[in-house]
Coordinates of C-alpha atoms and ligand atoms in Angstrom, one line a residue:
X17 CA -21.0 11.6 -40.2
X18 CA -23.7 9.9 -38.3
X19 CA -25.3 9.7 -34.9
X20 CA -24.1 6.4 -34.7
X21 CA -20.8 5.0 -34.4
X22 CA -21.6 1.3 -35.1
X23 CA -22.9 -0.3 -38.4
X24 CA -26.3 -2.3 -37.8
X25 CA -26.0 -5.9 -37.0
X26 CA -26.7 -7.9 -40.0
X27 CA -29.5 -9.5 -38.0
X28 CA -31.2 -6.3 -37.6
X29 CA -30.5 -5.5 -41.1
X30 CA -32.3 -8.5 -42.5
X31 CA -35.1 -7.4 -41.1
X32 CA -35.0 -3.6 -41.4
X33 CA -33.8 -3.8 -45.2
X34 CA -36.9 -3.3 -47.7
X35 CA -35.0 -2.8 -50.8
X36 CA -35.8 -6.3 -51.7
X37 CA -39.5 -5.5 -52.4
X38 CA -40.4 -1.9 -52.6
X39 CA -37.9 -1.3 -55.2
X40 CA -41.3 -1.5 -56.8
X41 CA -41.8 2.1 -56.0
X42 CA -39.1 3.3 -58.2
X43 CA -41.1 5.1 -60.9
X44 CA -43.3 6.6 -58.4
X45 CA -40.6 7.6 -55.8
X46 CA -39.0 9.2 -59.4
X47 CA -42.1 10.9 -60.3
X48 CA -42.6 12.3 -56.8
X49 CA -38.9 13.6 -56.6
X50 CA -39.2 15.0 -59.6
X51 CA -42.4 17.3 -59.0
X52 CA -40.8 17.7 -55.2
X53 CA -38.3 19.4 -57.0
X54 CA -40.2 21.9 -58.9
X55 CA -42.1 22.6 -55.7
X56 CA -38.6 23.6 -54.3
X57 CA -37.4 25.4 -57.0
X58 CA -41.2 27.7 -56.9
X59 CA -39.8 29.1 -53.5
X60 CA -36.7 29.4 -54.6
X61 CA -34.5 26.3 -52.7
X62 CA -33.8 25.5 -56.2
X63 CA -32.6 28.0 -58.9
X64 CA -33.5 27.5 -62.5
X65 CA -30.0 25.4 -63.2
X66 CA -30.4 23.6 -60.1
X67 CA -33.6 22.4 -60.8
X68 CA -32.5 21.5 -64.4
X69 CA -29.6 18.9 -63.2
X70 CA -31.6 17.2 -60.5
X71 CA -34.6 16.3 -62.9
X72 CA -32.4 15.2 -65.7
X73 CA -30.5 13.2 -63.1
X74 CA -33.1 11.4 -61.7
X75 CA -34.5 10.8 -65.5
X76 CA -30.9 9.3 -65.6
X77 CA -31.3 7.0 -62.3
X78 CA -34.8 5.7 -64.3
X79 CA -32.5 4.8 -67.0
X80 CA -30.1 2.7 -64.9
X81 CA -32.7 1.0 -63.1
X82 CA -34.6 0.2 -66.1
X83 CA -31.7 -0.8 -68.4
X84 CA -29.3 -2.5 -66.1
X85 CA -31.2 -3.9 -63.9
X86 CA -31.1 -2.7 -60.2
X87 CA -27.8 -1.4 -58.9
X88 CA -28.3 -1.7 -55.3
X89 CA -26.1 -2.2 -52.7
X90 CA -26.3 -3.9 -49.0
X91 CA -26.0 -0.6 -47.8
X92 CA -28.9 0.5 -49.3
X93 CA -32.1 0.3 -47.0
X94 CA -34.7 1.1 -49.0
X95 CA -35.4 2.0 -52.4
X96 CA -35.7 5.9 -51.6
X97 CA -32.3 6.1 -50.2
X98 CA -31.2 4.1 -52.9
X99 CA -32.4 6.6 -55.6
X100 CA -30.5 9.5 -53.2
X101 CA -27.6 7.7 -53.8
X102 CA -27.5 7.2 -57.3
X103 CA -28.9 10.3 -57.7
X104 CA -25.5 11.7 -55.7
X105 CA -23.5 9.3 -58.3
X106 CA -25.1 11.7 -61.1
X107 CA -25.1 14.9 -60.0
X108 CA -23.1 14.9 -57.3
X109 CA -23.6 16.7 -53.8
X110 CA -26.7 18.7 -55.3
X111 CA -28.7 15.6 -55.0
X112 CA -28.2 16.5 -51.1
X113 CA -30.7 18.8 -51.6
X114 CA -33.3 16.9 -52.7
X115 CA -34.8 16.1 -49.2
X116 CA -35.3 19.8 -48.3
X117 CA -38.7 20.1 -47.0
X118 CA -39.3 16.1 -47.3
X119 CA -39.2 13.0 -44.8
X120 CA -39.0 9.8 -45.8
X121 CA -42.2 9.1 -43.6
X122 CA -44.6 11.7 -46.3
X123 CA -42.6 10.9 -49.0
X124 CA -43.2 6.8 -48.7
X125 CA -46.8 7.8 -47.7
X126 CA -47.3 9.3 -51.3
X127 CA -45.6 6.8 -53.5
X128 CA -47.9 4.4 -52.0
X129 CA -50.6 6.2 -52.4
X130 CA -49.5 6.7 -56.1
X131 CA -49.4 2.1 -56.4
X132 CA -52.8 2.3 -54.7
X133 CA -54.5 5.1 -57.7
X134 CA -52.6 3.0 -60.4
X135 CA -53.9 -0.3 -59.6
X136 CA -56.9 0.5 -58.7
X137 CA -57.9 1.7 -61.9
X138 CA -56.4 -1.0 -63.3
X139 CA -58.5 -3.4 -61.5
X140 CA -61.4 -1.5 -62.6
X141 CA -60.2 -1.7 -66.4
X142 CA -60.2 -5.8 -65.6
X143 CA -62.6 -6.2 -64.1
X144 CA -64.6 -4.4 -67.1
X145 CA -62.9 -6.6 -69.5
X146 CA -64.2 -9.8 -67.7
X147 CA -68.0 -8.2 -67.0
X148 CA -67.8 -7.4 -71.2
X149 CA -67.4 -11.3 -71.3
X150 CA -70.0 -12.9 -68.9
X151 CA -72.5 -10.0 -70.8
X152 CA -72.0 -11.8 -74.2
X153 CA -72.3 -15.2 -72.5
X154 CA -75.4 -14.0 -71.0
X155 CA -76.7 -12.5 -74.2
X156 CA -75.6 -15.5 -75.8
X157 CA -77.1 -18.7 -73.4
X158 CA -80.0 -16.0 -72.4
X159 CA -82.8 -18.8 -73.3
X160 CA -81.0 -22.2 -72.3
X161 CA -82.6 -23.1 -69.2
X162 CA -80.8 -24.7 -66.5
X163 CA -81.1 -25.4 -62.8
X164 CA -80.7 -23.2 -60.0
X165 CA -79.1 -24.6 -56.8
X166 CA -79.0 -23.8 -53.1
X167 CA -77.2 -25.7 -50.5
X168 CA -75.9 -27.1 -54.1
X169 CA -78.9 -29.4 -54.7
X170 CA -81.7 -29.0 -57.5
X171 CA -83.9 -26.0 -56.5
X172 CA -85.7 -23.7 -59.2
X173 CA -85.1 -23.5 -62.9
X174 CA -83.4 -20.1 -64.5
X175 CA -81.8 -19.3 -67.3
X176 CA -78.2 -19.7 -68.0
X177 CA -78.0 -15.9 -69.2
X178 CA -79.5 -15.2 -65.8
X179 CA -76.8 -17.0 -63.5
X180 CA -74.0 -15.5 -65.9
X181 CA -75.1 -11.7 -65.1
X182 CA -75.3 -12.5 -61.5
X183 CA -71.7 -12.5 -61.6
X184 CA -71.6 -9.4 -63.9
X185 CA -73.2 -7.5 -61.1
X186 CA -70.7 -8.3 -58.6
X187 CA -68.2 -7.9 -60.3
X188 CA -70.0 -4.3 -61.1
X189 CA -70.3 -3.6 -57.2
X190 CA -66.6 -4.8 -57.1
X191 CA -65.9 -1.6 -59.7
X192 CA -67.4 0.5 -57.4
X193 CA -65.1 -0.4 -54.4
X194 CA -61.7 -0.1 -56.6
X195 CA -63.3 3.2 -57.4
X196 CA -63.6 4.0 -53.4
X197 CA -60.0 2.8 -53.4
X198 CA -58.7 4.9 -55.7
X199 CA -60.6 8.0 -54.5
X200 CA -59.4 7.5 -51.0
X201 CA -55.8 7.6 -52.5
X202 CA -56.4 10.6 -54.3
X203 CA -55.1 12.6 -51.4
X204 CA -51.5 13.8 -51.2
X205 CA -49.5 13.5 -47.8
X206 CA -46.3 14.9 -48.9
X207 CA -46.3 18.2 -46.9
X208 CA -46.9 16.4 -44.2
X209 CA -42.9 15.9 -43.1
X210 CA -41.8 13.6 -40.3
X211 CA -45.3 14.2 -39.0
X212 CA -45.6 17.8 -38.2
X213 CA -45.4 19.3 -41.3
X214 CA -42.6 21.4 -42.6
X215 CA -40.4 24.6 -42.5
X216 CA -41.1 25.4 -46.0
X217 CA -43.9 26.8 -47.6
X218 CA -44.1 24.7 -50.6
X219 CA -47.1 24.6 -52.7
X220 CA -49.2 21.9 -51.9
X221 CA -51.7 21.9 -54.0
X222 CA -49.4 22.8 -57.2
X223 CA -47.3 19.1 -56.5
X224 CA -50.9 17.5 -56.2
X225 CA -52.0 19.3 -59.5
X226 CA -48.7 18.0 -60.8
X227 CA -48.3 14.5 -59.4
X228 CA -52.4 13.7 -60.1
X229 CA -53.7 13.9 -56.8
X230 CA -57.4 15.9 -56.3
X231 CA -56.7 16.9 -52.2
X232 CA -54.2 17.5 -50.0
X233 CA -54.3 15.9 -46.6
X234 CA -55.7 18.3 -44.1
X235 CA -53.6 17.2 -41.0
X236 CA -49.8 16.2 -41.5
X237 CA -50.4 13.6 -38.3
X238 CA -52.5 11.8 -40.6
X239 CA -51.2 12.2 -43.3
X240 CA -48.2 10.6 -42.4
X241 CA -50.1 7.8 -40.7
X242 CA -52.5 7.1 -42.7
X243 CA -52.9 3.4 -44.8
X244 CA -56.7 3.6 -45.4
X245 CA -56.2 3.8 -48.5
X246 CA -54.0 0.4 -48.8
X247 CA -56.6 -1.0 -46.8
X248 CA -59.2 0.2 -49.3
X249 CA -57.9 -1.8 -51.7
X250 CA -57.2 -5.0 -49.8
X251 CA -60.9 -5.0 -49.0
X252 CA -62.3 -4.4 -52.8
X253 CA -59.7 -6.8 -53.6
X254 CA -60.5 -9.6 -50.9
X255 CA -64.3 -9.1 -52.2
X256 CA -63.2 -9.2 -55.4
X257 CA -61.3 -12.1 -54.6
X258 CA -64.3 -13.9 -53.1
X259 CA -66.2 -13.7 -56.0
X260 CA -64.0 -14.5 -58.3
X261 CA -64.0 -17.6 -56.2
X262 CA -67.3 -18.7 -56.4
X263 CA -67.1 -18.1 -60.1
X264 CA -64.2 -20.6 -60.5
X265 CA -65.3 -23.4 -58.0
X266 CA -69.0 -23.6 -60.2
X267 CA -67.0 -23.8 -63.1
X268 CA -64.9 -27.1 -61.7
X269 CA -68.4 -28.6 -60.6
X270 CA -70.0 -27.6 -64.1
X271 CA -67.3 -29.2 -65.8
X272 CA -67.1 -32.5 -64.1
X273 CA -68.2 -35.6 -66.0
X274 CA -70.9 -36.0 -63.5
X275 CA -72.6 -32.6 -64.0
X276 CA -71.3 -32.1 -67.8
X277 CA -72.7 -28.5 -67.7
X278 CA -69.3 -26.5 -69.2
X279 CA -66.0 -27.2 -70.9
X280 CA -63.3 -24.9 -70.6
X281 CA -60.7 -24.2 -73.2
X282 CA -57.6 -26.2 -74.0
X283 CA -55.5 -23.2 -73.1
X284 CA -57.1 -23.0 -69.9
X285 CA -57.3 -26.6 -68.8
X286 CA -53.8 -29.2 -68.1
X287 CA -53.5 -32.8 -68.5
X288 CA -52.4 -35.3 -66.3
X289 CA -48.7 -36.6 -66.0
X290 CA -50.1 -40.3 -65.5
X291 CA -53.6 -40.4 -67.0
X292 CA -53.8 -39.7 -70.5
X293 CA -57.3 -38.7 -70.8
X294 CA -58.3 -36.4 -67.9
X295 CA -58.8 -32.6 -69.0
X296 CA -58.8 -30.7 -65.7
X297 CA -59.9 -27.2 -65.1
X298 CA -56.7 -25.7 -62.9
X299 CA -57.9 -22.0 -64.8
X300 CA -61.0 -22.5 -62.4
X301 CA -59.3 -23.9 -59.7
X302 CA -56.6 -21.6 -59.0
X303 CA -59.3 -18.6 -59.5
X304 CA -61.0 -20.5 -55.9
X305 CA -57.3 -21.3 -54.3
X306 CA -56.1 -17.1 -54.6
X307 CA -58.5 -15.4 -53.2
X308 CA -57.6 -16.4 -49.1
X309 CA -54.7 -15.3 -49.9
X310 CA -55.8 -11.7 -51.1
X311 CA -57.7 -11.7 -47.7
X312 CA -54.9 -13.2 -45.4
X313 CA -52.9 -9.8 -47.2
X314 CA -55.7 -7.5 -46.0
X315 CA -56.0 -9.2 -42.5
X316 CA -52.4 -8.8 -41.9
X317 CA -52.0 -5.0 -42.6
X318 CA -55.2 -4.6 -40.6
X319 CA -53.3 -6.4 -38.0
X320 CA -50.1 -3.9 -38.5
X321 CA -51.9 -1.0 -38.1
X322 CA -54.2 -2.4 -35.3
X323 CA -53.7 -0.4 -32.2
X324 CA -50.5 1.2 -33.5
X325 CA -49.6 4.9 -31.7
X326 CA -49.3 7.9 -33.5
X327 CA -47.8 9.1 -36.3
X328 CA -44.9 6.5 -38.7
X329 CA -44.0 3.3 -36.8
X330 CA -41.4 0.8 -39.0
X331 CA -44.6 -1.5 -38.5
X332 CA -45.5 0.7 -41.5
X333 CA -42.9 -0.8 -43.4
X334 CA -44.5 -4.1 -43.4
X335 CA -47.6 -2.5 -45.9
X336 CA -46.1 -2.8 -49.0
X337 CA -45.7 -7.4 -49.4
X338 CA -49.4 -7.4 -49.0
X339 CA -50.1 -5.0 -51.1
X340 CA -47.4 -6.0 -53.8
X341 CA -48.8 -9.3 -53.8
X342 CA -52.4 -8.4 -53.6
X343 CA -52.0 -6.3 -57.0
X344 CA -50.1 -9.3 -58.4
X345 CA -53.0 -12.2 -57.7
X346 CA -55.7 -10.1 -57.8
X347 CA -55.1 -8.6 -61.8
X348 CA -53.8 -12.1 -62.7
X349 CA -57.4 -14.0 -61.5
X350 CA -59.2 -10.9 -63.7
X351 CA -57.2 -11.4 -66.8
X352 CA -57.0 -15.2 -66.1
X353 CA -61.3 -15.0 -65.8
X354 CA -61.5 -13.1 -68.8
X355 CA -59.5 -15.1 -70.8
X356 CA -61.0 -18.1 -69.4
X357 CA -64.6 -16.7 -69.9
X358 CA -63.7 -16.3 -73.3
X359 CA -63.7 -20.2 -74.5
X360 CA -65.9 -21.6 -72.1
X361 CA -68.9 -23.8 -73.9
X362 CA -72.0 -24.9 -72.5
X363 CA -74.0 -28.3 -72.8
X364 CA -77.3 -27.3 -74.0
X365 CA -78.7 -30.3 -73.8
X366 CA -77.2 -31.6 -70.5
X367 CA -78.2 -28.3 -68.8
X368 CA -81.8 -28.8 -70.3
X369 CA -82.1 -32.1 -69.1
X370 CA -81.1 -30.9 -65.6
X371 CA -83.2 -28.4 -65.5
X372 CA -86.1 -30.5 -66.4
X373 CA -86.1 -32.1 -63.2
X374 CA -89.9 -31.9 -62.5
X375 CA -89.1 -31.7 -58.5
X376 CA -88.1 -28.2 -59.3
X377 CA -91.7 -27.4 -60.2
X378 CA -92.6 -27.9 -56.2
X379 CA -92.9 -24.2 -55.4
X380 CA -95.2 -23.9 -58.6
X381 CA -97.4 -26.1 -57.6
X382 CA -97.4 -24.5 -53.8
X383 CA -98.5 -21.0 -55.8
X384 CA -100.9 -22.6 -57.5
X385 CA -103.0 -23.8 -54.8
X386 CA -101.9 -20.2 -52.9
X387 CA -103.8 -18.9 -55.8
X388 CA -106.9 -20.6 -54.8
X389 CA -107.1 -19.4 -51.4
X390 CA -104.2 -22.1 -49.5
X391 CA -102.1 -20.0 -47.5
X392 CA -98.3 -20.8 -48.7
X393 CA -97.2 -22.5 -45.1
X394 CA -100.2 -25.1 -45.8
X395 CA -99.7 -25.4 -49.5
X396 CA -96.0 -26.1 -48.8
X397 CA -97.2 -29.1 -46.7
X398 CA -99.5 -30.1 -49.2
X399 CA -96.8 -30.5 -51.9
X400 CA -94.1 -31.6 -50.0
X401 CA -96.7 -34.9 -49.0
X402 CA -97.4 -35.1 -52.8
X403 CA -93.9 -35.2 -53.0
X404 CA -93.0 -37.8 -50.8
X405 CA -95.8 -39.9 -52.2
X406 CA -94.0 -40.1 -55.6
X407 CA -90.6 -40.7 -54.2
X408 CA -92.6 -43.4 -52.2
X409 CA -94.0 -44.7 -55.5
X410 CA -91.2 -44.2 -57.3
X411 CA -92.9 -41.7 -59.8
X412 CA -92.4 -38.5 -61.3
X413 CA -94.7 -36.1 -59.5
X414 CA -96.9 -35.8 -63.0
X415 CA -97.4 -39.1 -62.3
X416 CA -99.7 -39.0 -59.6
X417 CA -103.0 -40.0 -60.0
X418 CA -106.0 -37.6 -60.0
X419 CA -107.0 -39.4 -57.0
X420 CA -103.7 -39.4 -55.2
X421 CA -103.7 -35.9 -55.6
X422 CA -107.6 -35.4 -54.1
X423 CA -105.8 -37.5 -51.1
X424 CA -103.5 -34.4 -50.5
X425 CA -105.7 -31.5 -51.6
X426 CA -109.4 -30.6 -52.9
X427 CA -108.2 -27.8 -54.7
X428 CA -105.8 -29.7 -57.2
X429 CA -107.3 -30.2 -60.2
X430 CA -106.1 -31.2 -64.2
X431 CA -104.3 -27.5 -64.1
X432 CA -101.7 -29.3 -61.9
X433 CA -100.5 -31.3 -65.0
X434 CA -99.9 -28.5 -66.7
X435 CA -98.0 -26.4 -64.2
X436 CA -95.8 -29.1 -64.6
X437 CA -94.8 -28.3 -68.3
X438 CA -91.0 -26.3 -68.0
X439 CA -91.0 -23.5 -69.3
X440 CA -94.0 -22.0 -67.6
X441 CA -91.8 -22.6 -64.3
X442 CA -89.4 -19.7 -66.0
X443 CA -91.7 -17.6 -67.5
X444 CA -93.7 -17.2 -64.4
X445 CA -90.7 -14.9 -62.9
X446 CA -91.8 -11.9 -64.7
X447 CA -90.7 -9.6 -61.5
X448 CA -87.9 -7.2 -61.8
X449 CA -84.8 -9.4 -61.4
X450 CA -86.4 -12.3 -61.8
X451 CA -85.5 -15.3 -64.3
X452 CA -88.4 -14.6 -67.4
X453 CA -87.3 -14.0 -70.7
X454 CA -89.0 -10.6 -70.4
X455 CA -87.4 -9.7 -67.0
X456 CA -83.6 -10.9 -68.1
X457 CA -84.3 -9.1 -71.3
X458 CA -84.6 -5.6 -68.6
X459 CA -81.3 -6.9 -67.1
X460 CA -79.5 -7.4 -70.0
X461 CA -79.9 -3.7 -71.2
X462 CA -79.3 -2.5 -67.3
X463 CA -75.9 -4.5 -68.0
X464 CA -75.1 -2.8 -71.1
X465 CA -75.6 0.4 -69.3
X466 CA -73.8 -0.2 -66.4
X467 CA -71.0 -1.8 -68.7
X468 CA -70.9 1.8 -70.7
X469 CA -70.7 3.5 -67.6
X470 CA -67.6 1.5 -66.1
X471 CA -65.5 2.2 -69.6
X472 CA -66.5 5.4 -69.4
X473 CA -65.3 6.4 -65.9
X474 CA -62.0 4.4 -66.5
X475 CA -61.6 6.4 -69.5
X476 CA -61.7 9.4 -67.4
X477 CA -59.6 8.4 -64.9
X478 CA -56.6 7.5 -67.6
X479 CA -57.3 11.4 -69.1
Ligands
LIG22 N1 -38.8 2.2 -46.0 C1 -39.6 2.9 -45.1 C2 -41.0 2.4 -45.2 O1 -41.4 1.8 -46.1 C3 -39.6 4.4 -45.5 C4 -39.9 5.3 -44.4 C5 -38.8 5.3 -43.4 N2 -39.1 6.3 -42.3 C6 -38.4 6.2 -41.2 N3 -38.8 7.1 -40.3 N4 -37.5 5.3 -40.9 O2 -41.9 2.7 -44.3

């Protein structure tokens, strides 16, 4: 018996059916039932026997989902009234009681809480993996010199080991956020009912002890409203995204014939249908192409939730495809960089050559006459005339003449010349964070800590 006397249009039922994706929450919606029901049987909806057939019978719906596939019908609407009903085929009419003190509105809040505390700490176990890599490479490539770009042209020399750990430390800060994301999901709503709370005074906090959460909401309206938490983790993994972005598009400029910097792995390049000898970085590639799509997923629940009224809407519903498919690109690009990462090999000598690029020296020369009393702005002008009087001349700046450099400046002497040898252009950046062997050598061991701690805390976290 029902409230209503017709069946939903088929129309209506396209739309309102979600079976098709968050069968996903199977195990969790299991594991949930399961310590609901020990909850129940604590204040005695349940007797001991009771109890006993409903968690073996739900330990035999895991079975038939995991064995035979899924067994769901049209009928079914969503995966939580689809484990009801096998449930029922088990055990019969006991599995009626199941819902006592439970609305589907708390009870989808928590399984997706549960996705969002999984893959969280899976991202963070990833995105170790792949921070472990680019620290070898750094320690690795932590003396080949190479340039540094902005706006993608020639700007200042550094060392390869130095541009690899700048990645390592956003993927670091990227760590942090999962963790955020994880924490903010670490708090149960089921309690919370339709919205109000419920009639029976189960034990919160023993379910949250059992199922793995560290609080229970404080206000059941929230609680059964809340998606922070999925939100949470569409923003780490839209930043995560990002970088791992920028990551992949250097490596498809690095590995061009033009640059010649990188070459990536057989396994992670293809060929070409037509042209026999091309060797193209798609690894890379698709590691730029995800991530707007890990950002359009956050947009759009942002956009679900934007402006929506107090407590469960079926707007709701729509949470679960962005998140599904943020989880799904967002571990693939970390496993795909760390395996990636793994066989890339650098041109010493091409990056060297680069890198020697005497231009680059400019802002050494600047300092140099800074250090003899030119305020920067002025010594800026000064070399930036020297320098378009050897792209006039069509000469390398240590080409000048002593007396085209007295032209430009009083204050440039023979030391000039030798400013212009490399590797004092690295070596000068002995700050903290800065490129020097002695400063990267500081970094590295930062690196090594920070790497430690992110292990460790995952560690925890699995228990
Ligand atoms: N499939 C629903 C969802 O994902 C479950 C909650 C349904 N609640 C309701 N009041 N109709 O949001």
């Amino acid at each position: 018996m029902s409230r209503f006397r017709k069946d939903p249009d088929p129309r209506f039922w396209r739309i309102n059916r979600s079976i098709e994706f968050d069968w996903r929450l199977a195990p969790y919606d299991i594991d949930q039932s399961q310590a609901h029901a020990r909850g129940l049987h604590q204040i005695g909806v349940l007797d001991a026997a009771e109890l006993e057939r409903i968690d073996a019978g739900l330990e035999r719906v895991r079975a038939r989902m995991g064995e035979h596939g899924f067994e769901f019908e049209e009928a079914d609407e969503d995966i939580h009234m689809a484990i009801e009903r096998l449930l029922g085929e088990e055990i019969g009419p006991l599995a009626g009681k199941l819902h006592t003190g439970r609305s589907r509105n708390d009870q989808v809040a928590t399984d997706v809480a549960m996705v969002v505390q999984a893959h969280s700490l899976r991202a963070i176990e990833l995105a170790g993996a792949a921070m472990e890599r680019l620290l070898e490479l750094a320690q690795r490539h932590r003396d080949w010199a190479m340039p540094g770009y902005t706006h993608l042209q020639r700007a200042q020399p550094v060392y390869l080991g130095h541009h690899l750990l700048a990645y390592f430390w956003m993927l670091g800060r990227d760590v942090l956020r999962f963790q955020f994301a994880l924490d903010s999901a670490s708090v149960m709503p089921l309690g919370s009912g339709a919205l109000a709370g419920v009639n029976w005074e189960i034990d919160r906090r023993a379910v949250a002890d059992d199922l793995g959460f560290e609080h229970v909401s404080h206000n059941s309206i929230d609680g059964s409203s809340n998606r922070d938490f999925v939100l949470d983790y569409l923003s780490a993994a839209s930043t995560c995204a990002m970088h791992l972005s920028r990551l992949g598009s250097e490596i498809v400029i690095w590995s061009s014939s033009e640059f010649g910097f990188c070459e990536l792995d057989e396994s992670f390049s293809s060929g070409s249908s037509i042209m026999p000898q091309k060797k193209n970085p798609d690894s890379a590639e698709l590691l730029r192409a995800k991530s707007p799509r890990v950002a359009a997923s956050y947009a759009a629940l942002l956009g679900t939730m934007h402006a929506l009224p107090l407590t469960y809407g079926k707007d709701m519903q729509e949470d679960k495809e962005p998140l599904f498919d943020a989880i799904d690109t967002i571990e693939a690009c970390l496993d795909a960089t760390e395996g990636m990462l793994a066989g890339i090999e650098f041109d010493r000598e091409r990056l060297e050559a680069a890198s020697g690029d005497e231009m680059l020296a400019a802002t050494e020369v600047a300092d140099l006459l800074v250090r003899r009393g030119v305020p920067f702005r002025e010594a800026h002008g000064i070399v930036g005339g020297l320098v378009r009087d050897a792209v006039e001349k069509g000469k390398s700046l240590s080409e000048l003449t002593p007396e085209e450099l007295a032209e430009r400046s009083e204050h440039l002497d023979k030391s000039f010349y030798e400013v212009l040898t490399r590797s004092s252009w690295l070596e000068s950046k002995r700050i903290e964070g800065g490129t020097s062997s002695a400063s990267l050598a500081h970094q590295l061991e930062q690196a090594g800590k920070t790497l430690a701690a992110v292990r460790a805390r995952a560690q925890e976290e699995r228990g």
